[in-house]
Each structure stands twice: as C-alpha cells, then as structure tokens.
Short mmCIF file of C-alpha atoms in Angstrom, two decimals:
data_model
loop_
_atom_site.label_atom_id
_atom_site.label_comp_id
_atom_site.label_asym_id
_atom_site.label_seq_id
_atom_site.Cartn_x
_atom_site.Cartn_y
_atom_site.Cartn_z
CA MET A 1 28.53 2.66 10.41
CA SER A 2 24.88 1.88 9.71
CA THR A 3 22.46 4.65 8.86
CA ASP A 4 20.02 5.83 11.53
CA TYR A 5 16.52 5.59 10.10
CA SER A 6 14.69 6.65 13.27
CA GLU A 7 13.54 9.99 11.83
CA ILE A 8 11.97 8.45 8.73
CA LYS A 9 10.44 5.68 10.85
CA ASP A 10 8.70 8.35 12.91
CA LYS A 11 7.42 9.96 9.68
CA LEU A 12 6.13 6.74 8.09
CA ARG A 13 3.05 6.28 10.25
CA GLY A 14 -0.71 6.46 9.97
CA SER A 15 -2.80 6.08 6.83
CA ILE A 16 -0.62 5.76 3.74
CA CYS A 17 -2.99 5.66 0.78
CA PRO A 18 -2.05 3.29 -2.08
CA VAL A 19 -3.34 5.61 -4.80
CA ILE A 20 -4.78 3.97 -7.90
CA THR A 21 -3.34 4.69 -11.34
CA PRO A 22 -6.02 6.57 -13.31
CA PHE A 23 -6.35 5.87 -17.01
CA LYS A 24 -8.03 7.80 -19.78
CA ALA A 25 -10.76 6.13 -21.87
CA ASN A 26 -8.09 5.08 -24.38
CA GLY A 27 -5.97 3.42 -21.68
CA ASP A 28 -3.28 6.10 -21.40
CA ILE A 29 -2.24 7.17 -17.91
CA ASP A 30 -4.09 10.29 -16.82
CA PHE A 31 -1.36 12.18 -14.99
CA GLU A 32 -3.58 15.20 -14.33
CA LYS A 33 -6.13 12.99 -12.57
CA GLN A 34 -3.33 11.37 -10.59
CA ARG A 35 -2.34 14.80 -9.32
CA ASP A 36 -5.97 15.51 -8.38
CA LEU A 37 -6.24 12.20 -6.50
CA ILE A 38 -3.06 12.83 -4.52
CA ASN A 39 -4.18 16.34 -3.59
CA PHE A 40 -7.55 14.89 -2.54
CA GLN A 41 -5.73 12.49 -0.24
CA ILE A 42 -3.54 15.11 1.36
CA GLU A 43 -6.41 17.58 1.79
CA ASN A 44 -8.45 14.88 3.56
CA GLY A 45 -5.82 13.91 6.09
CA SER A 46 -3.90 10.97 4.65
CA HIS A 47 -0.51 10.78 6.30
CA GLY A 48 1.35 9.38 3.31
CA ILE A 49 1.10 8.30 -0.31
CA SER A 50 2.12 5.16 -2.13
CA VAL A 51 1.78 4.47 -5.85
CA THR A 52 2.41 1.46 -8.11
CA GLY A 53 1.49 -1.00 -5.41
CA THR A 54 -1.34 -3.48 -5.96
CA SER A 55 -3.97 -0.72 -6.17
CA GLY A 56 -1.84 1.01 -8.80
CA GLU A 57 -1.93 -1.94 -11.25
CA PRO A 58 1.88 -2.17 -11.58
CA SER A 59 1.77 -5.37 -13.63
CA SER A 60 -0.27 -3.47 -16.24
CA LEU A 61 2.36 -0.73 -16.52
CA THR A 62 5.66 -0.73 -18.34
CA VAL A 63 8.77 -0.07 -16.28
CA GLU A 64 9.00 3.38 -17.87
CA GLU A 65 5.37 4.12 -16.96
CA ARG A 66 6.00 3.08 -13.37
CA VAL A 67 8.85 5.59 -13.16
CA GLN A 68 6.64 8.29 -14.68
CA VAL A 69 3.86 7.60 -12.17
CA MET A 70 6.36 7.74 -9.31
CA GLU A 71 7.90 10.98 -10.55
CA ASN A 72 4.52 12.64 -11.05
CA ALA A 73 3.50 11.65 -7.53
CA MET A 74 6.76 12.92 -6.07
CA GLN A 75 6.26 16.30 -7.71
CA VAL A 76 2.72 16.84 -6.48
CA ILE A 77 3.42 15.57 -2.94
CA ASP A 78 6.29 18.07 -2.69
CA GLY A 79 7.27 16.95 0.78
CA ARG A 80 3.84 17.54 2.33
CA VAL A 81 3.44 13.90 3.44
CA SER A 82 5.57 10.78 3.29
CA PHE A 83 6.04 8.93 0.00
CA ALA A 84 6.68 5.19 -0.27
CA PRO A 85 6.16 3.96 -3.85
CA GLY A 86 5.94 0.30 -4.76
CA THR A 87 9.15 -0.72 -6.53
CA GLY A 88 8.92 -4.49 -6.43
CA SER A 89 8.50 -6.77 -9.41
CA VAL A 90 8.50 -10.41 -10.39
CA ASN A 91 11.86 -9.58 -11.98
CA HIS A 92 14.89 -9.00 -9.74
CA GLU A 93 16.67 -6.55 -12.05
CA GLU A 94 13.49 -4.50 -12.50
CA THR A 95 13.12 -4.35 -8.72
CA LEU A 96 16.67 -3.05 -8.39
CA TYR A 97 16.13 -0.49 -11.14
CA LEU A 98 12.85 0.84 -9.75
CA THR A 99 14.15 0.94 -6.18
CA LYS A 100 17.18 2.93 -7.35
CA LYS A 101 14.84 5.32 -9.17
CA ALA A 102 12.84 5.81 -5.95
CA LYS A 103 16.07 6.65 -4.14
CA GLU A 104 17.17 9.07 -6.89
CA MET A 105 13.92 11.00 -6.84
CA GLY A 106 13.99 11.36 -3.05
CA ALA A 107 11.23 9.00 -1.93
CA ASP A 108 11.08 8.41 1.82
CA ALA A 109 11.00 4.64 1.41
CA ALA A 110 10.42 1.91 -1.16
CA MET A 111 7.74 -0.74 -0.79
CA VAL A 112 9.06 -3.99 -2.27
CA ILE A 113 6.62 -6.82 -2.86
CA VAL A 114 7.43 -10.48 -2.36
CA PRO A 115 7.92 -11.58 -6.00
CA TYR A 116 4.73 -12.99 -7.44
CA TYR A 117 4.11 -15.96 -9.76
CA ASN A 118 7.56 -17.59 -9.56
CA LYS A 119 7.13 -18.75 -5.92
CA PRO A 120 10.69 -18.44 -4.58
CA ASN A 121 11.64 -20.46 -1.53
CA GLN A 122 12.54 -18.72 1.73
CA ASP A 123 16.29 -18.72 1.08
CA ALA A 124 15.69 -17.17 -2.35
CA LEU A 125 13.41 -14.54 -0.80
CA TYR A 126 16.12 -13.68 1.70
CA LYS A 127 18.73 -13.35 -1.05
CA HIS A 128 16.45 -11.23 -3.27
CA PHE A 129 15.64 -8.71 -0.53
CA LYS A 130 19.18 -8.70 0.86
CA LEU A 131 20.63 -7.87 -2.56
CA VAL A 132 18.14 -5.03 -3.05
CA ALA A 133 18.74 -3.64 0.43
CA ASP A 134 22.52 -3.79 0.00
CA ALA A 135 22.36 -2.15 -3.44
CA VAL A 136 20.11 0.80 -2.59
CA ASP A 137 20.47 2.94 0.51
CA ILE A 138 16.78 3.65 0.99
CA PRO A 139 14.40 2.50 3.74
CA ILE A 140 12.58 -0.60 2.52
CA ILE A 141 9.12 -1.82 3.50
CA ILE A 142 8.57 -5.47 2.61
CA TYR A 143 5.17 -6.08 1.03
CA ASN A 144 3.90 -9.52 2.04
CA ILE A 145 0.66 -10.44 0.25
CA PRO A 146 0.49 -14.24 -0.03
CA GLY A 147 -2.99 -14.20 -1.56
CA ARG A 148 -1.53 -12.62 -4.70
CA THR A 149 2.07 -13.81 -4.68
CA ALA A 150 1.38 -17.49 -3.88
CA VAL A 151 4.18 -17.48 -1.30
CA ASN A 152 4.24 -16.17 2.26
CA MET A 153 7.40 -14.65 3.68
CA GLU A 154 7.83 -16.57 6.90
CA VAL A 155 8.50 -14.67 10.11
CA SER A 156 11.92 -16.29 10.44
CA THR A 157 12.93 -14.98 7.01
CA MET A 158 11.62 -11.50 7.79
CA ALA A 159 13.41 -11.45 11.15
CA ARG A 160 16.64 -12.51 9.48
CA LEU A 161 16.31 -9.65 6.97
CA ALA A 162 15.45 -7.14 9.71
CA LYS A 163 18.58 -8.20 11.60
CA ASP A 164 20.94 -8.26 8.63
CA CYS A 165 19.66 -5.21 6.69
CA ASN A 166 19.52 -1.95 8.60
CA ASN A 167 17.40 -0.33 5.90
CA ILE A 168 14.65 -2.96 5.93
CA ILE A 169 12.50 -1.08 8.41
CA GLY A 170 9.05 -2.60 8.18
CA VAL A 171 6.41 -4.61 6.38
CA LYS A 172 3.01 -4.15 4.81
CA GLU A 173 1.22 -7.33 5.88
CA SER A 174 -1.68 -8.26 3.63
CA ASN A 175 -1.90 -11.45 5.61
CA LYS A 176 -5.11 -12.62 7.25
CA ASP A 177 -3.17 -14.82 9.67
CA PHE A 178 -3.18 -12.61 12.74
CA GLU A 179 -0.96 -15.04 14.63
CA HIS A 180 1.70 -14.51 11.94
CA VAL A 181 1.30 -10.74 12.25
CA ASN A 182 1.80 -10.85 16.02
CA ARG A 183 4.98 -12.87 15.58
CA VAL A 184 6.35 -10.30 13.12
CA LEU A 185 6.61 -7.71 15.90
CA LYS A 186 7.74 -10.32 18.40
CA TYR A 187 10.70 -11.48 16.32
CA CYS A 188 11.49 -8.47 14.09
CA GLY A 189 11.36 -6.08 17.03
CA ARG A 190 8.71 -3.78 18.44
CA ASP A 191 10.20 -0.87 16.48
CA PHE A 192 9.73 -2.72 13.16
CA LEU A 193 7.05 -0.81 11.23
CA LEU A 194 3.96 -2.98 10.80
CA PHE A 195 1.38 -1.73 8.28
CA SER A 196 -1.91 -3.45 7.63
CA GLY A 197 -2.89 -4.21 4.07
CA ILE A 198 -6.02 -6.03 5.19
CA GLU A 199 -8.82 -3.52 5.71
CA LEU A 200 -10.52 -5.31 8.61
CA LEU A 201 -7.19 -5.68 10.39
CA CYS A 202 -6.16 -2.00 10.27
CA TYR A 203 -7.46 -1.30 13.76
CA PRO A 204 -6.43 -4.65 15.30
CA MET A 205 -2.87 -4.19 14.04
CA LEU A 206 -2.71 -0.78 15.70
CA SER A 207 -3.69 -2.44 18.97
CA ILE A 208 -0.57 -4.64 18.98
CA GLY A 209 1.77 -1.79 18.07
CA GLY A 210 1.28 -1.36 14.33
CA ALA A 211 2.51 1.78 12.59
CA GLY A 212 -0.56 2.25 10.42
CA SER A 213 -2.18 0.94 7.27
CA ILE A 214 -1.76 0.99 3.50
CA SER A 215 -5.42 0.40 2.72
CA ALA A 216 -7.23 0.56 -0.63
CA THR A 217 -10.30 1.95 1.15
CA ALA A 218 -8.44 5.21 1.74
CA ASN A 219 -8.76 5.91 -1.99
CA VAL A 220 -12.51 6.39 -1.49
CA GLU A 221 -12.76 7.51 2.15
CA PRO A 222 -9.42 9.03 3.15
CA LYS A 223 -10.85 11.21 5.91
CA LEU A 224 -12.37 8.44 8.04
CA VAL A 225 -9.40 6.12 7.57
CA ALA A 226 -7.01 8.89 8.62
CA GLU A 227 -9.23 9.88 11.55
CA MET A 228 -9.20 6.31 12.84
CA HIS A 229 -5.41 6.43 13.03
CA ASP A 230 -5.38 9.94 14.48
CA ALA A 231 -7.84 8.94 17.19
CA TYR A 232 -5.88 5.82 18.10
CA PHE A 233 -2.54 7.63 18.30
CA ALA A 234 -4.17 10.40 20.40
CA GLY A 235 -5.36 7.78 22.87
CA ASP A 236 -9.05 8.00 21.94
CA ILE A 237 -9.39 4.25 21.59
CA GLU A 238 -13.20 4.27 21.68
CA ARG A 239 -13.38 6.73 18.76
CA ALA A 240 -10.88 4.67 16.77
CA ARG A 241 -12.89 1.52 17.43
CA ASP A 242 -16.12 3.24 16.38
CA LEU A 243 -14.52 4.33 13.10
CA HIS A 244 -13.21 0.81 12.55
CA PHE A 245 -16.76 -0.56 12.67
CA GLN A 246 -18.14 2.38 10.72
CA LEU A 247 -15.81 1.52 7.83
CA ILE A 248 -16.63 -2.18 7.63
CA ASN A 249 -19.44 -1.99 5.04
CA LEU A 250 -17.31 0.17 2.77
CA ASN A 251 -14.31 -2.12 3.25
CA ASP A 252 -16.41 -5.13 2.33
CA ILE A 253 -17.88 -3.72 -0.87
CA LEU A 254 -14.51 -2.42 -2.07
CA LEU A 255 -13.22 -5.99 -1.85
CA ALA A 256 -16.24 -7.56 -3.59
CA ASP A 257 -14.09 -8.02 -6.71
CA THR A 258 -10.36 -8.02 -7.36
CA ASN A 259 -8.67 -4.81 -6.20
CA PRO A 260 -8.60 -2.16 -7.62
CA ALA A 261 -11.68 -2.82 -9.80
CA PRO A 262 -14.28 -1.91 -7.12
CA VAL A 263 -12.23 1.12 -6.01
CA LYS A 264 -12.04 2.43 -9.56
CA ALA A 265 -15.76 1.81 -10.04
CA ALA A 266 -16.46 3.76 -6.84
CA LEU A 267 -14.20 6.67 -7.82
CA GLY A 268 -15.91 6.73 -11.20
CA MET A 269 -19.32 7.00 -9.54
CA MET A 270 -17.93 9.83 -7.42
CA GLY A 271 -16.94 11.66 -10.61
CA MET A 272 -13.22 11.58 -9.81
CA ILE A 273 -11.88 9.35 -12.61
CA GLU A 274 -12.80 7.39 -15.69
CA PRO A 275 -13.34 3.87 -14.25
CA VAL A 276 -10.88 2.26 -16.65
CA LEU A 277 -8.61 -0.72 -15.97
CA ARG A 278 -6.13 -2.21 -18.38
CA MET A 279 -6.63 -5.73 -19.62
CA PRO A 280 -6.65 -8.40 -18.36
CA MET A 281 -8.53 -6.61 -15.56
CA ASP A 282 -11.91 -4.96 -15.99
CA VAL A 283 -14.64 -3.20 -13.99
CA PRO A 284 -16.94 -5.28 -11.76
CA LYS A 285 -20.13 -6.74 -13.15
CA LYS A 286 -23.33 -4.68 -12.90
CA GLU A 287 -24.60 -6.52 -9.82
CA ILE A 288 -21.50 -5.54 -7.84
CA GLN A 289 -21.55 -2.01 -9.21
CA ASP A 290 -25.14 -1.61 -8.02
CA LYS A 291 -24.06 -2.67 -4.53
CA ILE A 292 -21.10 -0.27 -4.62
CA ARG A 293 -23.42 2.58 -5.58
CA ALA A 294 -25.80 1.75 -2.72
CA VAL A 295 -22.98 1.70 -0.16
CA LEU A 296 -21.53 4.96 -1.48
CA LYS A 297 -24.94 6.57 -0.97
CA ASP A 298 -25.04 5.26 2.59
CA TYR A 299 -21.65 6.90 3.23
CA GLY A 300 -22.70 10.15 1.60
CA LYS A 301 -20.10 9.84 -1.13
CA ILE A 302 -22.61 10.29 -3.99
#
C-alpha cells in the first residue's frame, strides 16, 4: 500500500526560504550564523526552510559539510516550520546518500536537483529519480533549473515520475517558460506541488494553483515574501499583487550577478553575515554592490 503524503503536502506551502550557507572570513562554515539566519526567517514569517540548494552553494561543500549544514538546520528549526533540504548532486550515489540522511534526521521532504553538468537524457533522468524515490521513503520535490543544469526535465518525464513514484510530490520550477509550468500542473495533477524558483514568477505561479515559492529573495526580505503568500491564500488577491510588484526592484538587484553572490553581499551590508563565498565564486563587483546598497536603502533594510 502506498504512503499517504496528503498531510505533508498541506504543510509544504508558502514561502520556503533557501537559506544561504554563511562562511567565516577563513572560509569555514559559520554554524552560529546559520542558526541566526534560520531564526530570522522563522521570526519574520517564512513558512519553511531549505538549505544546500543553489543559494546554499552545495557544489562548494563536501558531502560531510552538507550533512552538517542539514543537521544544524534541523536542530534549530525544531519542528516550527517545514524543512526540505537540497539533497541532489551531479553524482547518483551522493544523491542517494544525502537523501537517506535527510530521511534519517526527520526532514519533511528532500529537494533533489536535476543533475547538472553531465546532461542526462530524459530516460536517464527518469531512472535516476525513480531509483532515488524507490530507495528512500521521503517526500521528494524535483528541482528543475535548466539555466544551471543545462538540461530541462520535460513535462512528460515529470508526469511519468509523478505517476510511478508516490513520494515524488512536487517540483521547484526555476524555469522561465511559463507554458511549461502550466503543463506541469495539467499533466502531473492539480495536487502536484508547484513551487516557483523564479522570483518574478512567484505570484503568477500562485495564480495557476502553485503551492508557493523557494525564492532567494526571502533571504533578504522574508516578511514581504511571506506576506505575499499569506495574502494570496487568504483571498486578498489585490494585496498579493501589490506585494509582487513591490518586490520587483529587490528581486532584480539580487539577480544582478550569479546567485547567491548578490544575496550574500546584501546580507553583509545588513550586518547579518560575512559576505564570503568559496571559490570559484566571489562577491559582485563594486558597481553591482553600489546598486545593491541603494536598493536596500530604498527598502529600509540598511
């Protein structure tokens, strides 16, 4: 008998913040700052937390460090909001290992990215996700981000996985093709959880039945991002739309360089972290940082 995931699907909604991984000046993970950032999110209304997704620089972390970041997050969240860490990798065995760790520590779901760099075909993508889903009894959110993986999971592949794997319950779509996104709900089912990973599509995806967003902007402005979802789900569509447009300038500047560089620069200006990224990534150039500072002032963040 297949597991009923309806309760966790009801819980995994709204603004799930993909919290950055803070580093000390020497490049070590700053676990105390990570705890502060997660508390900041929860205190400002975020409905869930994710770590070690794109914003968390997973490719700059060892497998052991990814587990440590996940465990630290799990401890500080302490059941207050949902937790869906990123457990995907370019390596199949690493993906299995990290997804099993997420299950062991009691995460609500695992977010598994379409493998990057090696460009698997659609049949290989199906096999990869099917093997992970069969091996680990945990709700899985596919993470489809073709701009960074160089391959798009086609709707037909996603629908096949949704049909064959009871625990594949949704997708984070960082896909600017809104026609594709509409077809996800059409062919995977209206109860398939659709999360936006594109900041300017967070509100539009809600309008077609999306479950929420996993947006880097929430790192900097969790309250407004959460309020947009709260307003929409409460039926205050005009308020949600107003917040959508209010967030556009911040969304734009936080994507002026490769994520999470602008987000870390912004959090550094806000005095929340040391704005350190691990090589080969680095902070934005001064011109972009000046623009970030100006926008943060406009939003009253500094």
